[in-house]
Amino acid sequence: MEDDRETVCSLCAVGCRLAPGAEGSRAVGREGPVNTGGRLCRKGIHALERIPDDERLTTPLVRRGGSLEPASWTAAYDRVVSGIERAVERHGPDALAFLGAPHSTTEENYLLGKLARTLGTNNVDNRARLCHVSSARALSDRLGWPASTNGLADLREADAILVVGANPAERQPIAFNSYVRPAVNAGATLIHVDPVGNETTRLADVHLAPRPDTDGLVLDLLCAAVLDAGGVDRSFVEARTSGTDQFVDELAALDRAAFAEAAGIEQDAVERVAEAISDADGVASIVGTGIETDEREPSAAD
């Protein structure tokens, strides 16, 4: 018998709805905003299998005499509270730090932050900050918002989709198959920029495979080529940004042949991609963590 309780898969940011299966075994997909029809990827199906695992802790462990021993919840909470009180008394609330996790739910991370504020500290961090600091900064500086500026459903309406440093077909297959694949099937051009071919590449119309750590060079070339192809609405851009003329001048001064050689790609291929982007009425970009490891400065994400 399936469990009636529903939750959200926390293995990636897509947020598929699911429920525990019979006796806590494989998860069962439930109809959700993203996973239409209750579809789950392989990771999502197995997301809850660790819950009934024989090695899973069923009681808190408290260290006594150098070893961890089972303890009651009351004893564990008392140990935590006394430790916090002792640290605050000796060093003040700034001696406390709280670390969240990207695989925790939004609600769990929210409560962790509220607990930290209640205790008087601003020392709250998350591994996601380290993984996405360059892209968050670039989005905030360039677009005023450190996150996606559109919803997943907008991908279905795109005429061209540029994927850089990401492999959504494998990493986020539900979102890819629900939004990107339908757009491509309807005629959208899928462009994949990644040093390594993968499942996303298999559906792509164009694959630019630059050398590692040269994604930024490819994007510089692409910006210049799109400008040449007339794919930039200058009045729209100038009304909403600053430094446009300087950026255009920098692109005009690029040594395109040297950039293309360093990246290991053909200029003609970049120009074909630029034409596809320029001819499209709606263009969507998908950027992954692969681009955030580019060692060039400024970062490729920027």
Short mmCIF file of C-alpha atoms in Angstrom, two decimals:
data_model
loop_
_atom_site.label_atom_id
_atom_site.label_comp_id
_atom_site.label_asym_id
_atom_site.label_seq_id
_atom_site.Cartn_x
_atom_site.Cartn_y
_atom_site.Cartn_z
CA MET A 1 0.00 0.00 0.00
CA GLU A 2 1.35 3.43 -0.97
CA ASP A 3 1.89 6.14 1.61
CA ASP A 4 -0.53 9.06 1.24
CA ARG A 5 2.03 11.56 2.46
CA GLU A 6 3.54 13.66 -0.32
CA THR A 7 6.84 15.49 -0.39
CA VAL A 8 9.20 17.11 -2.86
CA CYS A 9 12.31 15.40 -4.17
CA SER A 10 15.39 17.22 -2.88
CA LEU A 11 18.03 15.63 -5.10
CA CYS A 12 18.02 18.57 -7.53
CA ALA A 13 16.36 21.95 -7.88
CA VAL A 14 13.55 20.83 -10.20
CA GLY A 15 11.27 19.91 -7.30
CA CYS A 16 9.31 16.87 -8.47
CA ARG A 17 6.42 15.76 -6.29
CA LEU A 18 6.57 12.22 -4.92
CA ALA A 19 5.40 9.94 -2.12
CA PRO A 20 6.91 6.91 -0.35
CA GLY A 21 6.05 3.62 -1.99
CA ALA A 22 4.91 0.44 -0.30
CA GLU A 23 6.78 -0.16 2.96
CA GLY A 24 9.01 2.83 2.27
CA SER A 25 10.57 1.32 -0.86
CA ARG A 26 10.90 3.12 -4.18
CA ALA A 27 9.23 6.49 -4.40
CA VAL A 28 6.04 6.94 -6.38
CA GLY A 29 5.67 10.03 -8.54
CA ARG A 30 2.70 12.30 -7.96
CA GLU A 31 1.32 14.87 -10.36
CA GLY A 32 3.16 18.14 -9.78
CA PRO A 33 3.81 21.51 -11.41
CA VAL A 34 7.02 20.19 -12.97
CA ASN A 35 6.70 16.42 -13.17
CA THR A 36 3.50 16.25 -15.17
CA GLY A 37 1.92 12.82 -15.06
CA GLY A 38 3.89 12.07 -11.91
CA ARG A 39 7.04 11.19 -13.82
CA LEU A 40 10.28 10.68 -11.88
CA CYS A 41 13.85 10.20 -13.00
CA ARG A 42 15.91 7.23 -11.83
CA LYS A 43 17.40 9.24 -8.98
CA GLY A 44 13.98 10.39 -7.86
CA ILE A 45 12.59 6.87 -7.88
CA HIS A 46 15.33 5.80 -5.46
CA ALA A 47 15.33 9.03 -3.45
CA LEU A 48 13.55 7.59 -0.42
CA GLU A 49 15.15 4.15 -0.27
CA ARG A 50 17.59 5.28 2.42
CA ILE A 51 14.72 5.91 4.86
CA PRO A 52 14.06 2.23 5.82
CA ASP A 53 17.73 1.26 5.51
CA ASP A 54 18.94 -1.01 8.32
CA GLU A 55 22.00 1.21 8.84
CA ARG A 56 19.96 4.38 9.26
CA LEU A 57 20.15 5.97 12.70
CA THR A 58 16.97 5.65 14.74
CA THR A 59 18.18 7.49 17.84
CA PRO A 60 20.53 10.44 18.45
CA LEU A 61 24.16 9.69 19.25
CA VAL A 62 25.98 11.64 21.96
CA ARG A 63 29.74 11.50 22.43
CA ARG A 64 30.74 10.21 25.85
CA GLY A 65 34.31 9.30 26.76
CA GLY A 66 35.47 9.64 23.17
CA SER A 67 32.82 7.42 21.57
CA LEU A 68 29.33 8.01 20.22
CA GLU A 69 26.59 6.32 22.22
CA PRO A 70 22.81 6.16 21.71
CA ALA A 71 20.88 8.75 23.72
CA SER A 72 17.32 9.96 24.11
CA TRP A 73 16.11 12.96 22.16
CA THR A 74 15.82 14.90 25.40
CA ALA A 75 19.45 14.20 26.29
CA ALA A 76 20.59 15.14 22.79
CA TYR A 77 18.67 18.42 22.79
CA ASP A 78 20.02 19.23 26.25
CA ARG A 79 23.57 18.71 24.98
CA VAL A 80 22.96 20.99 21.98
CA VAL A 81 21.30 23.72 24.04
CA SER A 82 23.98 23.68 26.73
CA GLY A 83 26.70 23.91 24.10
CA ILE A 84 25.04 26.89 22.42
CA GLU A 85 24.47 28.64 25.74
CA ARG A 86 28.08 28.07 26.77
CA ALA A 87 29.43 29.46 23.49
CA VAL A 88 27.21 32.56 23.63
CA GLU A 89 28.07 33.20 27.27
CA ARG A 90 31.81 33.01 26.62
CA HIS A 91 32.10 34.61 23.19
CA GLY A 92 28.76 36.19 22.25
CA PRO A 93 26.24 35.14 19.57
CA ASP A 94 28.69 35.73 16.71
CA ALA A 95 30.54 32.64 17.91
CA LEU A 96 27.64 30.60 16.49
CA ALA A 97 27.46 29.45 12.87
CA PHE A 98 24.72 27.54 11.05
CA LEU A 99 25.32 25.57 7.86
CA GLY A 100 22.38 24.58 5.68
CA ALA A 101 22.40 22.24 2.71
CA PRO A 102 21.17 22.47 -0.89
CA HIS A 103 19.51 19.07 -0.54
CA SER A 104 17.44 20.21 2.42
CA THR A 105 14.00 21.57 1.66
CA THR A 106 13.36 25.28 1.34
CA GLU A 107 11.33 25.12 4.53
CA GLU A 108 14.14 23.41 6.45
CA ASN A 109 16.70 25.99 5.37
CA TYR A 110 14.26 28.79 6.20
CA LEU A 111 13.79 27.45 9.73
CA LEU A 112 17.54 27.11 10.16
CA GLY A 113 17.95 30.75 9.23
CA LYS A 114 15.19 31.82 11.62
CA LEU A 115 16.84 29.86 14.43
CA ALA A 116 20.15 31.61 13.76
CA ARG A 117 18.51 35.04 13.79
CA THR A 118 16.64 34.22 16.99
CA LEU A 119 19.95 33.39 18.66
CA GLY A 120 21.42 36.66 17.42
CA THR A 121 23.88 35.58 14.74
CA ASN A 122 24.14 36.36 11.05
CA ASN A 123 26.56 33.50 10.45
CA VAL A 124 24.41 31.39 8.12
CA ASP A 125 25.91 29.67 5.10
CA ASN A 126 25.17 26.95 2.58
CA ARG A 127 27.29 24.87 0.23
CA ALA A 128 25.22 26.21 -2.65
CA ARG A 129 26.82 29.61 -2.11
CA LEU A 130 30.24 28.20 -2.91
CA CYS A 131 29.00 26.24 -5.91
CA HIS A 132 27.04 29.10 -7.46
CA VAL A 133 28.75 32.25 -6.19
CA SER A 134 30.05 33.30 -9.62
CA SER A 135 26.75 32.79 -11.44
CA ALA A 136 24.73 34.42 -8.66
CA ARG A 137 27.02 37.44 -8.71
CA ALA A 138 26.88 37.67 -12.50
CA LEU A 139 23.09 37.42 -12.59
CA SER A 140 22.71 39.97 -9.81
CA ASP A 141 25.13 42.44 -11.40
CA ARG A 142 23.82 42.07 -14.94
CA LEU A 143 20.12 41.35 -14.47
CA GLY A 144 19.43 42.58 -10.95
CA TRP A 145 18.31 39.17 -9.70
CA PRO A 146 20.58 36.31 -8.54
CA ALA A 147 18.39 33.58 -9.99
CA SER A 148 16.54 32.60 -13.15
CA THR A 149 14.56 35.42 -14.73
CA ASN A 150 11.99 33.09 -16.25
CA GLY A 151 10.02 29.99 -15.38
CA LEU A 152 10.65 26.53 -16.76
CA ALA A 153 7.47 26.72 -18.84
CA ASP A 154 9.01 29.55 -20.88
CA LEU A 155 11.49 27.05 -22.34
CA ARG A 156 8.68 25.47 -24.35
CA GLU A 157 8.12 28.80 -26.13
CA ALA A 158 11.75 29.34 -27.11
CA ASP A 159 12.86 29.23 -30.73
CA ALA A 160 16.51 28.78 -29.78
CA ILE A 161 17.95 27.31 -26.58
CA LEU A 162 21.60 27.82 -25.66
CA VAL A 163 22.97 25.34 -23.11
CA VAL A 164 26.42 26.16 -21.71
CA GLY A 165 28.34 24.07 -19.20
CA ALA A 166 25.30 21.97 -18.35
CA ASN A 167 23.91 18.54 -19.13
CA PRO A 168 20.20 18.84 -18.24
CA ALA A 169 19.24 15.71 -20.19
CA GLU A 170 21.04 13.64 -17.54
CA ARG A 171 21.17 15.92 -14.52
CA GLN A 172 17.59 17.25 -14.68
CA PRO A 173 15.89 14.80 -17.05
CA ILE A 174 12.32 15.56 -15.96
CA ALA A 175 12.67 19.27 -16.65
CA PHE A 176 14.57 18.56 -19.87
CA ASN A 177 11.97 16.14 -21.20
CA SER A 178 9.05 18.29 -20.06
CA TYR A 179 10.26 21.61 -21.47
CA VAL A 180 13.38 21.48 -23.64
CA ARG A 181 12.58 18.39 -25.69
CA PRO A 182 9.05 19.58 -26.61
CA ALA A 183 10.51 22.89 -27.78
CA VAL A 184 13.07 21.10 -29.97
CA ASN A 185 10.38 18.78 -31.33
CA ALA A 186 8.38 21.89 -32.24
CA GLY A 187 11.30 23.30 -34.22
CA ALA A 188 13.50 25.12 -31.71
CA THR A 189 17.25 25.07 -32.31
CA LEU A 190 19.22 23.51 -29.45
CA ILE A 191 22.82 24.68 -29.15
CA HIS A 192 25.12 22.87 -26.72
CA VAL A 193 28.43 24.36 -25.61
CA ASP A 194 30.39 21.78 -23.63
CA PRO A 195 33.85 20.23 -23.97
CA VAL A 196 32.32 16.76 -23.61
CA GLY A 197 29.49 15.24 -25.60
CA ASN A 198 26.69 13.74 -23.51
CA GLU A 199 22.95 13.05 -23.54
CA THR A 200 22.13 16.73 -24.10
CA THR A 201 24.43 16.74 -27.12
CA ARG A 202 22.46 13.89 -28.69
CA LEU A 203 19.43 16.16 -29.11
CA ALA A 204 21.39 19.29 -30.03
CA ASP A 205 21.36 20.76 -33.53
CA VAL A 206 24.79 22.28 -32.94
CA HIS A 207 27.52 21.18 -30.53
CA LEU A 208 30.42 23.52 -29.89
CA ALA A 209 33.10 21.55 -28.05
CA PRO A 210 35.69 24.04 -26.78
CA ARG A 211 38.78 23.11 -24.85
CA PRO A 212 38.29 23.00 -21.07
CA ASP A 213 38.26 26.41 -19.37
CA THR A 214 37.61 28.29 -22.62
CA ASP A 215 33.83 28.66 -22.38
CA GLY A 216 34.31 32.38 -21.81
CA LEU A 217 36.22 32.72 -25.08
CA VAL A 218 33.37 31.02 -26.94
CA LEU A 219 30.81 33.34 -25.37
CA ASP A 220 32.91 36.39 -26.28
CA LEU A 221 33.01 35.18 -29.88
CA LEU A 222 29.30 34.43 -29.83
CA CYS A 223 28.43 37.89 -28.52
CA ALA A 224 30.49 39.50 -31.28
CA ALA A 225 28.93 37.29 -33.95
CA VAL A 226 25.37 37.95 -32.75
CA LEU A 227 26.10 41.67 -32.89
CA ASP A 228 27.40 41.30 -36.46
CA ALA A 229 24.30 39.31 -37.43
CA GLY A 230 21.99 42.06 -36.23
CA GLY A 231 20.59 39.99 -33.42
CA VAL A 232 20.82 42.73 -30.78
CA ASP A 233 18.03 45.23 -30.17
CA ARG A 234 20.33 48.12 -29.31
CA SER A 235 17.57 50.49 -28.22
CA PHE A 236 16.14 47.86 -25.84
CA VAL A 237 19.56 47.07 -24.38
CA GLU A 238 20.68 50.68 -24.02
CA ALA A 239 17.45 51.64 -22.25
CA ARG A 240 17.98 48.96 -19.61
CA THR A 241 21.74 48.70 -19.18
CA SER A 242 24.85 50.83 -18.92
CA GLY A 243 28.23 50.47 -20.59
CA THR A 244 26.78 49.21 -23.88
CA ASP A 245 29.10 51.25 -26.09
CA GLN A 246 32.16 50.09 -24.15
CA PHE A 247 31.07 46.45 -24.47
CA VAL A 248 30.51 46.83 -28.21
CA ASP A 249 33.93 48.44 -28.62
CA GLU A 250 35.57 45.59 -26.70
CA LEU A 251 33.86 43.03 -28.91
CA ALA A 252 34.98 44.87 -32.04
CA ALA A 253 38.57 44.73 -30.82
CA LEU A 254 38.56 40.96 -30.26
CA ASP A 255 41.15 38.91 -32.10
CA ARG A 256 38.54 36.40 -33.19
CA ALA A 257 40.95 34.10 -34.95
CA ALA A 258 43.13 33.88 -31.84
CA PHE A 259 40.12 33.30 -29.59
CA ALA A 260 38.78 30.55 -31.85
CA GLU A 261 42.18 28.87 -32.04
CA ALA A 262 42.61 29.00 -28.26
CA ALA A 263 39.16 27.49 -27.76
CA GLY A 264 39.70 24.87 -30.45
CA ILE A 265 36.57 25.69 -32.44
CA GLU A 266 35.83 26.98 -35.94
CA GLN A 267 34.71 30.59 -36.41
CA ASP A 268 32.21 29.42 -39.03
CA ALA A 269 30.48 27.26 -36.42
CA VAL A 270 30.17 30.21 -34.06
CA GLU A 271 28.72 32.34 -36.84
CA ARG A 272 26.11 29.68 -37.65
CA VAL A 273 25.07 29.61 -34.00
CA ALA A 274 24.89 33.41 -33.97
CA GLU A 275 22.60 33.36 -37.00
CA ALA A 276 20.28 30.84 -35.34
CA ILE A 277 20.09 33.00 -32.22
CA SER A 278 19.58 36.20 -34.22
CA ASP A 279 16.79 34.67 -36.32
CA ALA A 280 14.90 33.40 -33.27
CA ASP A 281 12.01 35.37 -31.79
CA GLY A 282 12.60 33.89 -28.34
CA VAL A 283 15.96 32.72 -26.98
CA ALA A 284 16.52 30.87 -23.70
CA SER A 285 19.83 30.20 -21.97
CA ILE A 286 20.59 27.30 -19.63
CA VAL A 287 23.83 27.70 -17.70
CA GLY A 288 25.34 25.01 -15.49
CA THR A 289 28.12 24.76 -12.95
CA GLY A 290 30.54 23.70 -15.67
CA ILE A 291 30.91 27.30 -16.76
CA GLU A 292 31.53 28.48 -13.22
CA THR A 293 34.84 26.63 -13.05
CA ASP A 294 36.30 28.64 -15.93
CA GLU A 295 39.65 29.94 -14.65
CA ARG A 296 39.56 33.03 -16.84
CA GLU A 297 38.77 36.43 -15.33
CA PRO A 298 36.21 37.85 -15.45
CA SER A 299 34.32 34.62 -15.00
CA ALA A 300 32.58 33.01 -17.95
CA ALA A 301 29.35 33.18 -15.97
CA ASP A 302 29.68 36.96 -15.95
#
